[in-house]
Amino acid sequence: MTADPVVIVGASHAGAQLAANLRKEKWAGDILLIGDEGRLPYQRPPLSKAYLAGECHLNDVAIRSRQFYDKQRIELLDGVARSVDRRAHTVTLGDGRVQSYSTLALCTGASARALPVPGADLPGVHYLRTANDVEAIRSAAVPGCKAVIVGGGYIGLETAASLRVLGAEVTVLEAAGRVLERVTAPMVSAFFDRIHREEGVDVRTSAMVEAFRGGGRVDGVVLADGEIHAADLVIVGVGIIPNTDLAEAAGVDVDDGIVIDEHTRTSDPDIVAAGDCVNHPIERYGRRARLECVAAATEQAKVAAATICGKDSALSSLPWFWSDQYDLKLQIAGLNTGYDEVLLSGDPAHDRGFT
């Protein structure tokens, strides 16, 4: 048994699953899982869906119970990793504690991308990334309130659906020519555009936000064409940025995410990485990508645990994604790289589901 533990920085899906998988791989040494939210590790996908809509409690979406971590001898530490000394194999925490490691796992996740416009710091302008974010949004989303969502991707549309459940009047502002433009085909975009309009959402595309308006609190969203949308609250969902500062400061290779190989190793052989923070190879497409999804984080955590235990395991899964909106589930396998032929089952222009 090694004297120093495996230290995992980041207690979201990748980090928590990595810790659990280490025990499945019969790792007998100590495991330290560091998170900065002061909560049990929880699933993030339900945040914009059932959790925001008030259909479940945070305990319902915990990745594992407290008893699991205790039984598996996984120490949960509430703290922030400030720096890594690769030569000394240590991590320095925000409270000054210096923690040694045998292997370091960087599962630092990502942060919501800020919208750099005037008024972005006004009270009432929200981002949705953590449970605290959702609780703040839900408390403001009283029935009849005017909610403006900036961004028509997964998060924006899922949030729109949940806010309609809560009784809010919802407007979605998407800068691109269609919703979900970055991730799916035009007919799928048109389908979800129609569904949201039928559910009472005002969907605006090619809508460029120029500023948020308000005195002590946001009360409107100003578009580039001068149109103003009244708002009691605003939720910005324009993507995420990988949390790579810790890795970069330590001299680990970073390029739109922490660069890992097919075994999740970074440029330092004693550091692995997994989750939304990583840029990894996808064998099927012959290129690298940063996939922001639970499926990728789960596979990376499994491979990272095997790698730490000296086993030969490699990333190989086909990327896949899902999104729950109202009573519908969108499921996508593979990356959107164009198509040669369209095969349909059902009518996306009129039905409430199709393949």
Coordinates of C-alpha atoms in Angstrom, one line a residue:
M1 CA 0.0 0.0 0.0
T2 CA 1.3 3.4 -0.9
A3 CA 1.9 5.9 1.9
D4 CA 0.4 8.8 -0.1
P5 CA -3.2 8.8 -1.2
V6 CA -4.8 9.3 -4.6
V7 CA -5.9 12.9 -4.5
I8 CA -8.9 13.8 -6.6
V9 CA -9.5 17.5 -7.1
G10 CA -13.1 18.1 -8.1
A11 CA -16.1 16.3 -6.5
S12 CA -18.6 16.4 -9.3
H13 CA -19.5 13.4 -11.5
A14 CA -16.1 12.6 -12.8
G15 CA -14.4 12.9 -9.5
A16 CA -17.0 11.0 -7.5
Q17 CA -17.1 8.2 -10.1
L18 CA -13.3 8.0 -10.2
A19 CA -13.2 7.5 -6.5
A20 CA -15.8 4.7 -6.6
N21 CA -14.1 3.0 -9.6
L22 CA -10.8 2.9 -7.8
R23 CA -12.4 0.7 -5.1
K24 CA -14.0 -1.4 -7.9
E25 CA -10.4 -1.8 -9.3
K26 CA -9.3 -3.0 -5.8
W27 CA -7.2 0.0 -5.1
A28 CA -6.4 -0.5 -1.4
G29 CA -4.7 2.8 -0.6
D30 CA -6.3 6.0 0.7
I31 CA -8.5 8.2 -1.5
L32 CA -9.1 11.9 -0.9
L33 CA -11.9 13.6 -2.8
I34 CA -11.7 17.4 -2.6
G35 CA -14.8 19.5 -3.5
D36 CA -15.6 23.1 -2.9
E37 CA -19.4 23.2 -2.6
G38 CA -19.8 21.8 0.9
R39 CA -22.3 19.2 -0.3
L40 CA -22.2 15.5 -1.2
P41 CA -21.3 15.0 -4.8
Y42 CA -24.4 15.3 -6.9
Q43 CA -25.5 14.9 -10.5
R44 CA -25.6 18.1 -12.6
P45 CA -27.9 17.1 -15.5
P46 CA -31.1 17.2 -13.2
L47 CA -30.2 20.8 -12.1
S48 CA -31.9 22.5 -15.1
K49 CA -34.6 19.9 -15.3
A50 CA -36.3 18.1 -12.3
Y51 CA -34.4 20.0 -9.6
L52 CA -35.2 23.4 -11.0
A53 CA -38.8 22.4 -11.5
G54 CA -39.1 21.4 -7.9
E55 CA -39.8 17.8 -8.8
C56 CA -36.9 16.3 -6.7
H57 CA -34.6 17.1 -3.8
L58 CA -30.9 17.4 -4.0
N59 CA -30.6 14.2 -1.9
D60 CA -32.4 12.4 -4.8
V61 CA -29.6 13.3 -7.2
A62 CA -26.7 12.6 -5.0
I63 CA -24.2 10.4 -6.8
R64 CA -23.6 8.2 -3.7
S65 CA -24.7 8.3 -0.1
R66 CA -22.6 9.5 2.8
Q67 CA -22.6 5.9 4.0
F68 CA -21.0 4.7 0.7
Y69 CA -18.0 7.1 1.1
D70 CA -17.6 6.0 4.7
K71 CA -17.8 2.3 3.9
Q72 CA -15.4 2.6 0.9
R73 CA -12.9 4.7 2.9
I74 CA -13.2 7.7 0.6
E75 CA -12.4 10.9 2.5
L76 CA -14.5 13.9 1.5
L77 CA -12.8 17.2 2.0
D78 CA -14.5 20.5 1.6
G79 CA -11.8 22.9 0.3
V80 CA -10.2 24.5 -2.7
A81 CA -7.0 23.4 -4.4
R82 CA -4.8 26.5 -4.9
S83 CA -1.6 25.0 -6.4
V84 CA 0.2 21.8 -7.4
D85 CA 3.9 21.2 -6.9
R86 CA 4.5 18.4 -9.4
R87 CA 8.1 17.8 -8.3
A88 CA 7.1 17.4 -4.6
H89 CA 3.9 15.6 -5.4
T90 CA 1.8 18.0 -3.3
V91 CA -1.4 20.0 -3.5
T92 CA -1.7 23.2 -1.5
L93 CA -5.3 24.0 -0.3
G94 CA -6.9 27.3 0.3
D95 CA -6.5 27.0 4.1
G96 CA -2.8 26.4 3.7
R97 CA -2.9 22.6 4.1
V98 CA -0.3 20.8 2.0
Q99 CA -1.4 17.4 0.9
S100 CA 0.9 14.8 -0.6
Y101 CA -0.3 12.5 -3.4
S102 CA 0.9 9.4 -5.2
T103 CA -1.3 10.1 -8.2
L104 CA -3.3 13.3 -8.7
A105 CA -6.6 13.3 -10.6
L106 CA -7.8 16.6 -11.9
C107 CA -11.6 16.6 -12.3
T108 CA -11.9 20.4 -12.0
G109 CA -15.0 20.6 -14.3
A110 CA -16.0 23.8 -15.9
S111 CA -17.6 27.2 -15.1
A112 CA -20.5 29.0 -16.8
R113 CA -19.3 31.3 -19.6
A114 CA -20.0 34.9 -18.7
L115 CA -21.8 37.2 -21.1
P116 CA -19.5 40.3 -21.4
V117 CA -22.2 43.0 -21.8
P118 CA -23.1 46.1 -19.7
G119 CA -25.3 45.2 -16.8
A120 CA -24.1 41.6 -16.6
D121 CA -23.4 42.0 -12.9
L122 CA -26.9 43.3 -12.0
P123 CA -28.8 41.4 -9.3
G124 CA -31.3 39.1 -11.0
V125 CA -28.9 38.0 -13.7
H126 CA -28.2 34.3 -13.1
Y127 CA -26.1 31.5 -14.4
L128 CA -26.9 27.8 -14.0
R129 CA -24.1 25.5 -13.0
T130 CA -24.5 24.6 -9.4
A131 CA -27.2 23.7 -6.9
N132 CA -26.8 27.1 -5.3
D133 CA -27.4 28.7 -8.7
V134 CA -30.6 26.7 -9.2
E135 CA -31.9 27.5 -5.7
A136 CA -31.5 31.2 -6.4
I137 CA -33.3 31.0 -9.7
R138 CA -36.1 28.9 -8.3
S139 CA -36.7 31.4 -5.5
A140 CA -37.0 34.2 -8.0
A141 CA -39.2 32.3 -10.5
V142 CA -42.6 33.1 -9.0
P143 CA -45.7 32.3 -11.1
G144 CA -46.3 35.0 -13.7
C145 CA -42.8 36.5 -13.5
K146 CA -41.0 37.4 -16.7
A147 CA -38.0 35.2 -17.2
V148 CA -35.6 35.9 -20.1
I149 CA -33.1 33.1 -21.0
V150 CA -30.1 34.1 -23.1
G151 CA -29.0 31.0 -25.1
G152 CA -31.0 28.4 -26.9
G153 CA -28.8 25.4 -26.3
Y154 CA -29.4 22.4 -24.0
I155 CA -29.2 24.4 -20.8
G156 CA -31.3 27.3 -22.1
L157 CA -34.1 25.1 -23.5
E158 CA -34.2 22.8 -20.4
T159 CA -34.4 25.8 -18.2
A160 CA -37.2 27.2 -20.3
A161 CA -39.2 24.0 -19.9
S162 CA -38.6 23.9 -16.1
L163 CA -39.6 27.6 -15.7
R164 CA -42.8 27.0 -17.6
V165 CA -43.6 24.2 -15.1
L166 CA -43.1 26.8 -12.4
G167 CA -45.5 29.2 -14.1
A168 CA -43.1 31.8 -15.4
E169 CA -43.6 33.7 -18.6
V170 CA -40.5 32.7 -20.6
T171 CA -38.6 34.3 -23.5
V172 CA -35.6 32.5 -25.1
L173 CA -33.0 34.7 -26.9
E174 CA -30.7 32.8 -29.2
A175 CA -27.9 34.6 -31.1
A176 CA -27.7 31.9 -33.8
G177 CA -30.2 31.3 -36.6
R178 CA -31.8 28.4 -34.8
V179 CA -31.9 26.8 -31.4
L180 CA -29.5 23.9 -30.7
E181 CA -27.6 24.9 -33.8
R182 CA -24.2 23.8 -32.5
V183 CA -25.3 20.3 -31.6
T184 CA -28.0 19.0 -33.9
A185 CA -29.6 19.0 -37.4
P186 CA -32.0 21.8 -38.6
M187 CA -35.1 19.5 -38.4
V188 CA -34.4 18.7 -34.8
S189 CA -33.9 22.4 -34.1
A190 CA -37.2 23.2 -35.8
F191 CA -39.0 20.4 -33.8
F192 CA -37.9 21.8 -30.4
D193 CA -38.6 25.4 -31.5
R194 CA -42.1 24.3 -32.3
I195 CA -42.6 22.4 -29.1
H196 CA -41.4 25.3 -26.9
R197 CA -43.7 27.7 -28.8
E198 CA -46.6 25.3 -28.2
E199 CA -45.8 25.3 -24.5
G200 CA -46.0 29.1 -24.4
V201 CA -42.3 30.1 -24.8
D202 CA -41.5 33.1 -26.9
V203 CA -38.5 31.9 -28.9
R204 CA -36.4 34.5 -30.7
T205 CA -33.5 33.5 -32.9
S206 CA -30.8 35.8 -34.4
A207 CA -31.2 37.8 -31.2
M208 CA -28.0 39.5 -30.2
V209 CA -28.0 40.8 -26.6
E210 CA -26.4 44.2 -26.2
A211 CA -27.0 44.9 -22.5
F212 CA -28.9 44.2 -19.4
R213 CA -31.0 47.1 -18.2
G214 CA -31.9 48.1 -14.7
G215 CA -31.2 50.3 -11.7
G216 CA -30.7 48.3 -8.6
R217 CA -31.9 45.1 -10.3
V218 CA -32.2 43.8 -13.8
D219 CA -35.6 44.8 -15.4
G220 CA -34.9 44.3 -19.1
V221 CA -32.7 42.8 -21.8
V222 CA -31.6 45.1 -24.7
L223 CA -31.0 43.6 -28.1
A224 CA -28.7 45.0 -30.8
D225 CA -31.7 46.1 -32.9
G226 CA -32.9 48.2 -30.0
E227 CA -35.7 45.9 -28.9
I228 CA -36.1 45.6 -25.1
H229 CA -37.5 42.5 -23.4
A230 CA -38.9 43.1 -19.9
A231 CA -37.4 40.8 -17.3
D232 CA -37.9 40.0 -13.7
L233 CA -35.0 37.6 -13.9
V234 CA -32.4 36.6 -16.5
I235 CA -30.7 33.3 -16.9
V236 CA -27.6 33.2 -19.1
G237 CA -26.7 29.9 -20.7
V238 CA -24.1 30.5 -23.4
G239 CA -21.7 27.6 -22.7
I240 CA -19.0 26.7 -20.3
I241 CA -15.3 27.3 -19.9
P242 CA -13.1 24.4 -18.7
N243 CA -11.4 25.0 -15.3
T244 CA -7.8 24.6 -16.3
D245 CA -6.1 27.3 -14.2
L246 CA -4.8 24.8 -11.6
A247 CA -3.3 22.5 -14.3
E248 CA -1.9 25.4 -16.4
A249 CA -0.2 26.9 -13.4
A250 CA 1.4 23.5 -12.6
G251 CA 2.8 23.3 -16.1
V252 CA 0.4 20.6 -17.3
D253 CA -0.4 20.8 -21.0
V254 CA -3.6 22.7 -21.7
D255 CA -5.4 23.3 -25.0
D256 CA -9.1 24.0 -24.8
G257 CA -9.1 21.8 -21.7
I258 CA -6.5 19.7 -20.0
V259 CA -4.9 17.5 -22.7
I260 CA -5.1 13.8 -21.9
D261 CA -4.3 10.7 -23.9
E262 CA -6.6 7.7 -24.5
H263 CA -5.6 6.4 -21.0
T264 CA -6.6 9.8 -19.4
R265 CA -2.9 10.6 -18.6
T266 CA -1.9 14.2 -18.8
S267 CA 1.6 15.4 -19.8
D268 CA 2.6 14.5 -16.3
P269 CA 2.6 10.7 -15.9
D270 CA 1.5 11.0 -12.2
I271 CA -1.5 13.2 -13.1
V272 CA -4.7 12.0 -14.8
A273 CA -7.7 14.1 -15.6
A274 CA -11.4 13.5 -16.4
G275 CA -14.7 15.3 -16.9
D276 CA -15.7 18.6 -18.5
C277 CA -12.2 20.0 -18.0
V278 CA -10.5 17.6 -20.4
N279 CA -9.6 17.6 -24.1
H280 CA -9.3 14.0 -25.2
P281 CA -8.9 11.9 -28.4
I282 CA -12.0 10.4 -30.0
E283 CA -10.8 7.4 -32.1
R284 CA -13.9 7.2 -34.3
Y285 CA -13.5 10.7 -35.5
G286 CA -9.8 10.9 -35.6
R287 CA -9.7 14.1 -33.7
R288 CA -9.7 15.6 -30.2
A289 CA -12.7 17.2 -28.5
R290 CA -13.9 18.4 -25.2
L291 CA -17.3 16.7 -24.6
E292 CA -19.5 18.3 -22.0
C293 CA -21.6 15.4 -20.9
V294 CA -22.0 12.8 -18.2
A295 CA -21.4 9.8 -20.5
A296 CA -17.9 11.1 -21.4
A297 CA -17.2 11.9 -17.7
T298 CA -18.3 8.5 -16.6
E299 CA -16.1 6.7 -19.1
Q300 CA -13.1 8.9 -18.4
A301 CA -13.5 8.2 -14.7
K302 CA -13.6 4.5 -15.3
V303 CA -10.5 4.5 -17.5
A304 CA -8.6 6.9 -15.1
A305 CA -9.2 4.5 -12.2
A306 CA -7.9 1.6 -14.2
T307 CA -4.9 3.6 -15.3
I308 CA -4.0 4.5 -11.7
C309 CA -4.2 0.8 -10.8
G310 CA -1.8 0.0 -13.6
K311 CA -4.3 -1.7 -15.9
D312 CA -4.5 -1.2 -19.7
S313 CA -7.7 0.6 -20.4
A314 CA -8.5 3.2 -23.1
L315 CA -11.3 5.6 -24.1
S316 CA -13.4 4.0 -26.9
S317 CA -17.1 4.9 -26.5
L318 CA -19.1 6.7 -29.1
P319 CA -20.1 10.2 -27.8
W320 CA -23.8 10.4 -26.8
F321 CA -26.0 13.0 -25.3
W322 CA -29.5 13.5 -24.0
S323 CA -31.8 16.3 -22.9
D324 CA -35.1 16.2 -21.1
Q325 CA -37.6 19.0 -22.0
Y326 CA -41.2 18.8 -20.9
D327 CA -42.3 15.2 -21.5
L328 CA -39.8 14.7 -24.3
K329 CA -36.3 13.2 -24.3
L330 CA -33.8 14.1 -26.9
Q331 CA -31.1 11.4 -27.5
I332 CA -28.1 11.9 -29.8
A333 CA -25.4 9.4 -30.6
G334 CA -22.2 10.7 -32.3
L335 CA -21.1 14.2 -33.1
N336 CA -22.8 16.6 -35.5
T337 CA -20.4 16.6 -38.5
G338 CA -22.9 16.7 -41.3
Y339 CA -24.9 14.0 -43.0
D340 CA -25.4 12.2 -46.4
E341 CA -29.0 11.1 -46.0
V342 CA -31.9 11.7 -43.6
L343 CA -34.0 8.8 -42.5
L344 CA -37.2 9.7 -40.6
S345 CA -39.7 7.8 -38.5
G346 CA -42.5 10.1 -37.6
D347 CA -43.3 13.7 -38.6
P348 CA -41.2 16.3 -36.8
A349 CA -43.3 19.1 -38.2
H350 CA -46.5 17.9 -36.5
D351 CA -45.9 14.9 -34.1
R352 CA -44.6 15.2 -30.5
G353 CA -41.8 12.7 -31.2
F354 CA -39.8 11.3 -34.1
T355 CA -36.6 9.3 -34.9

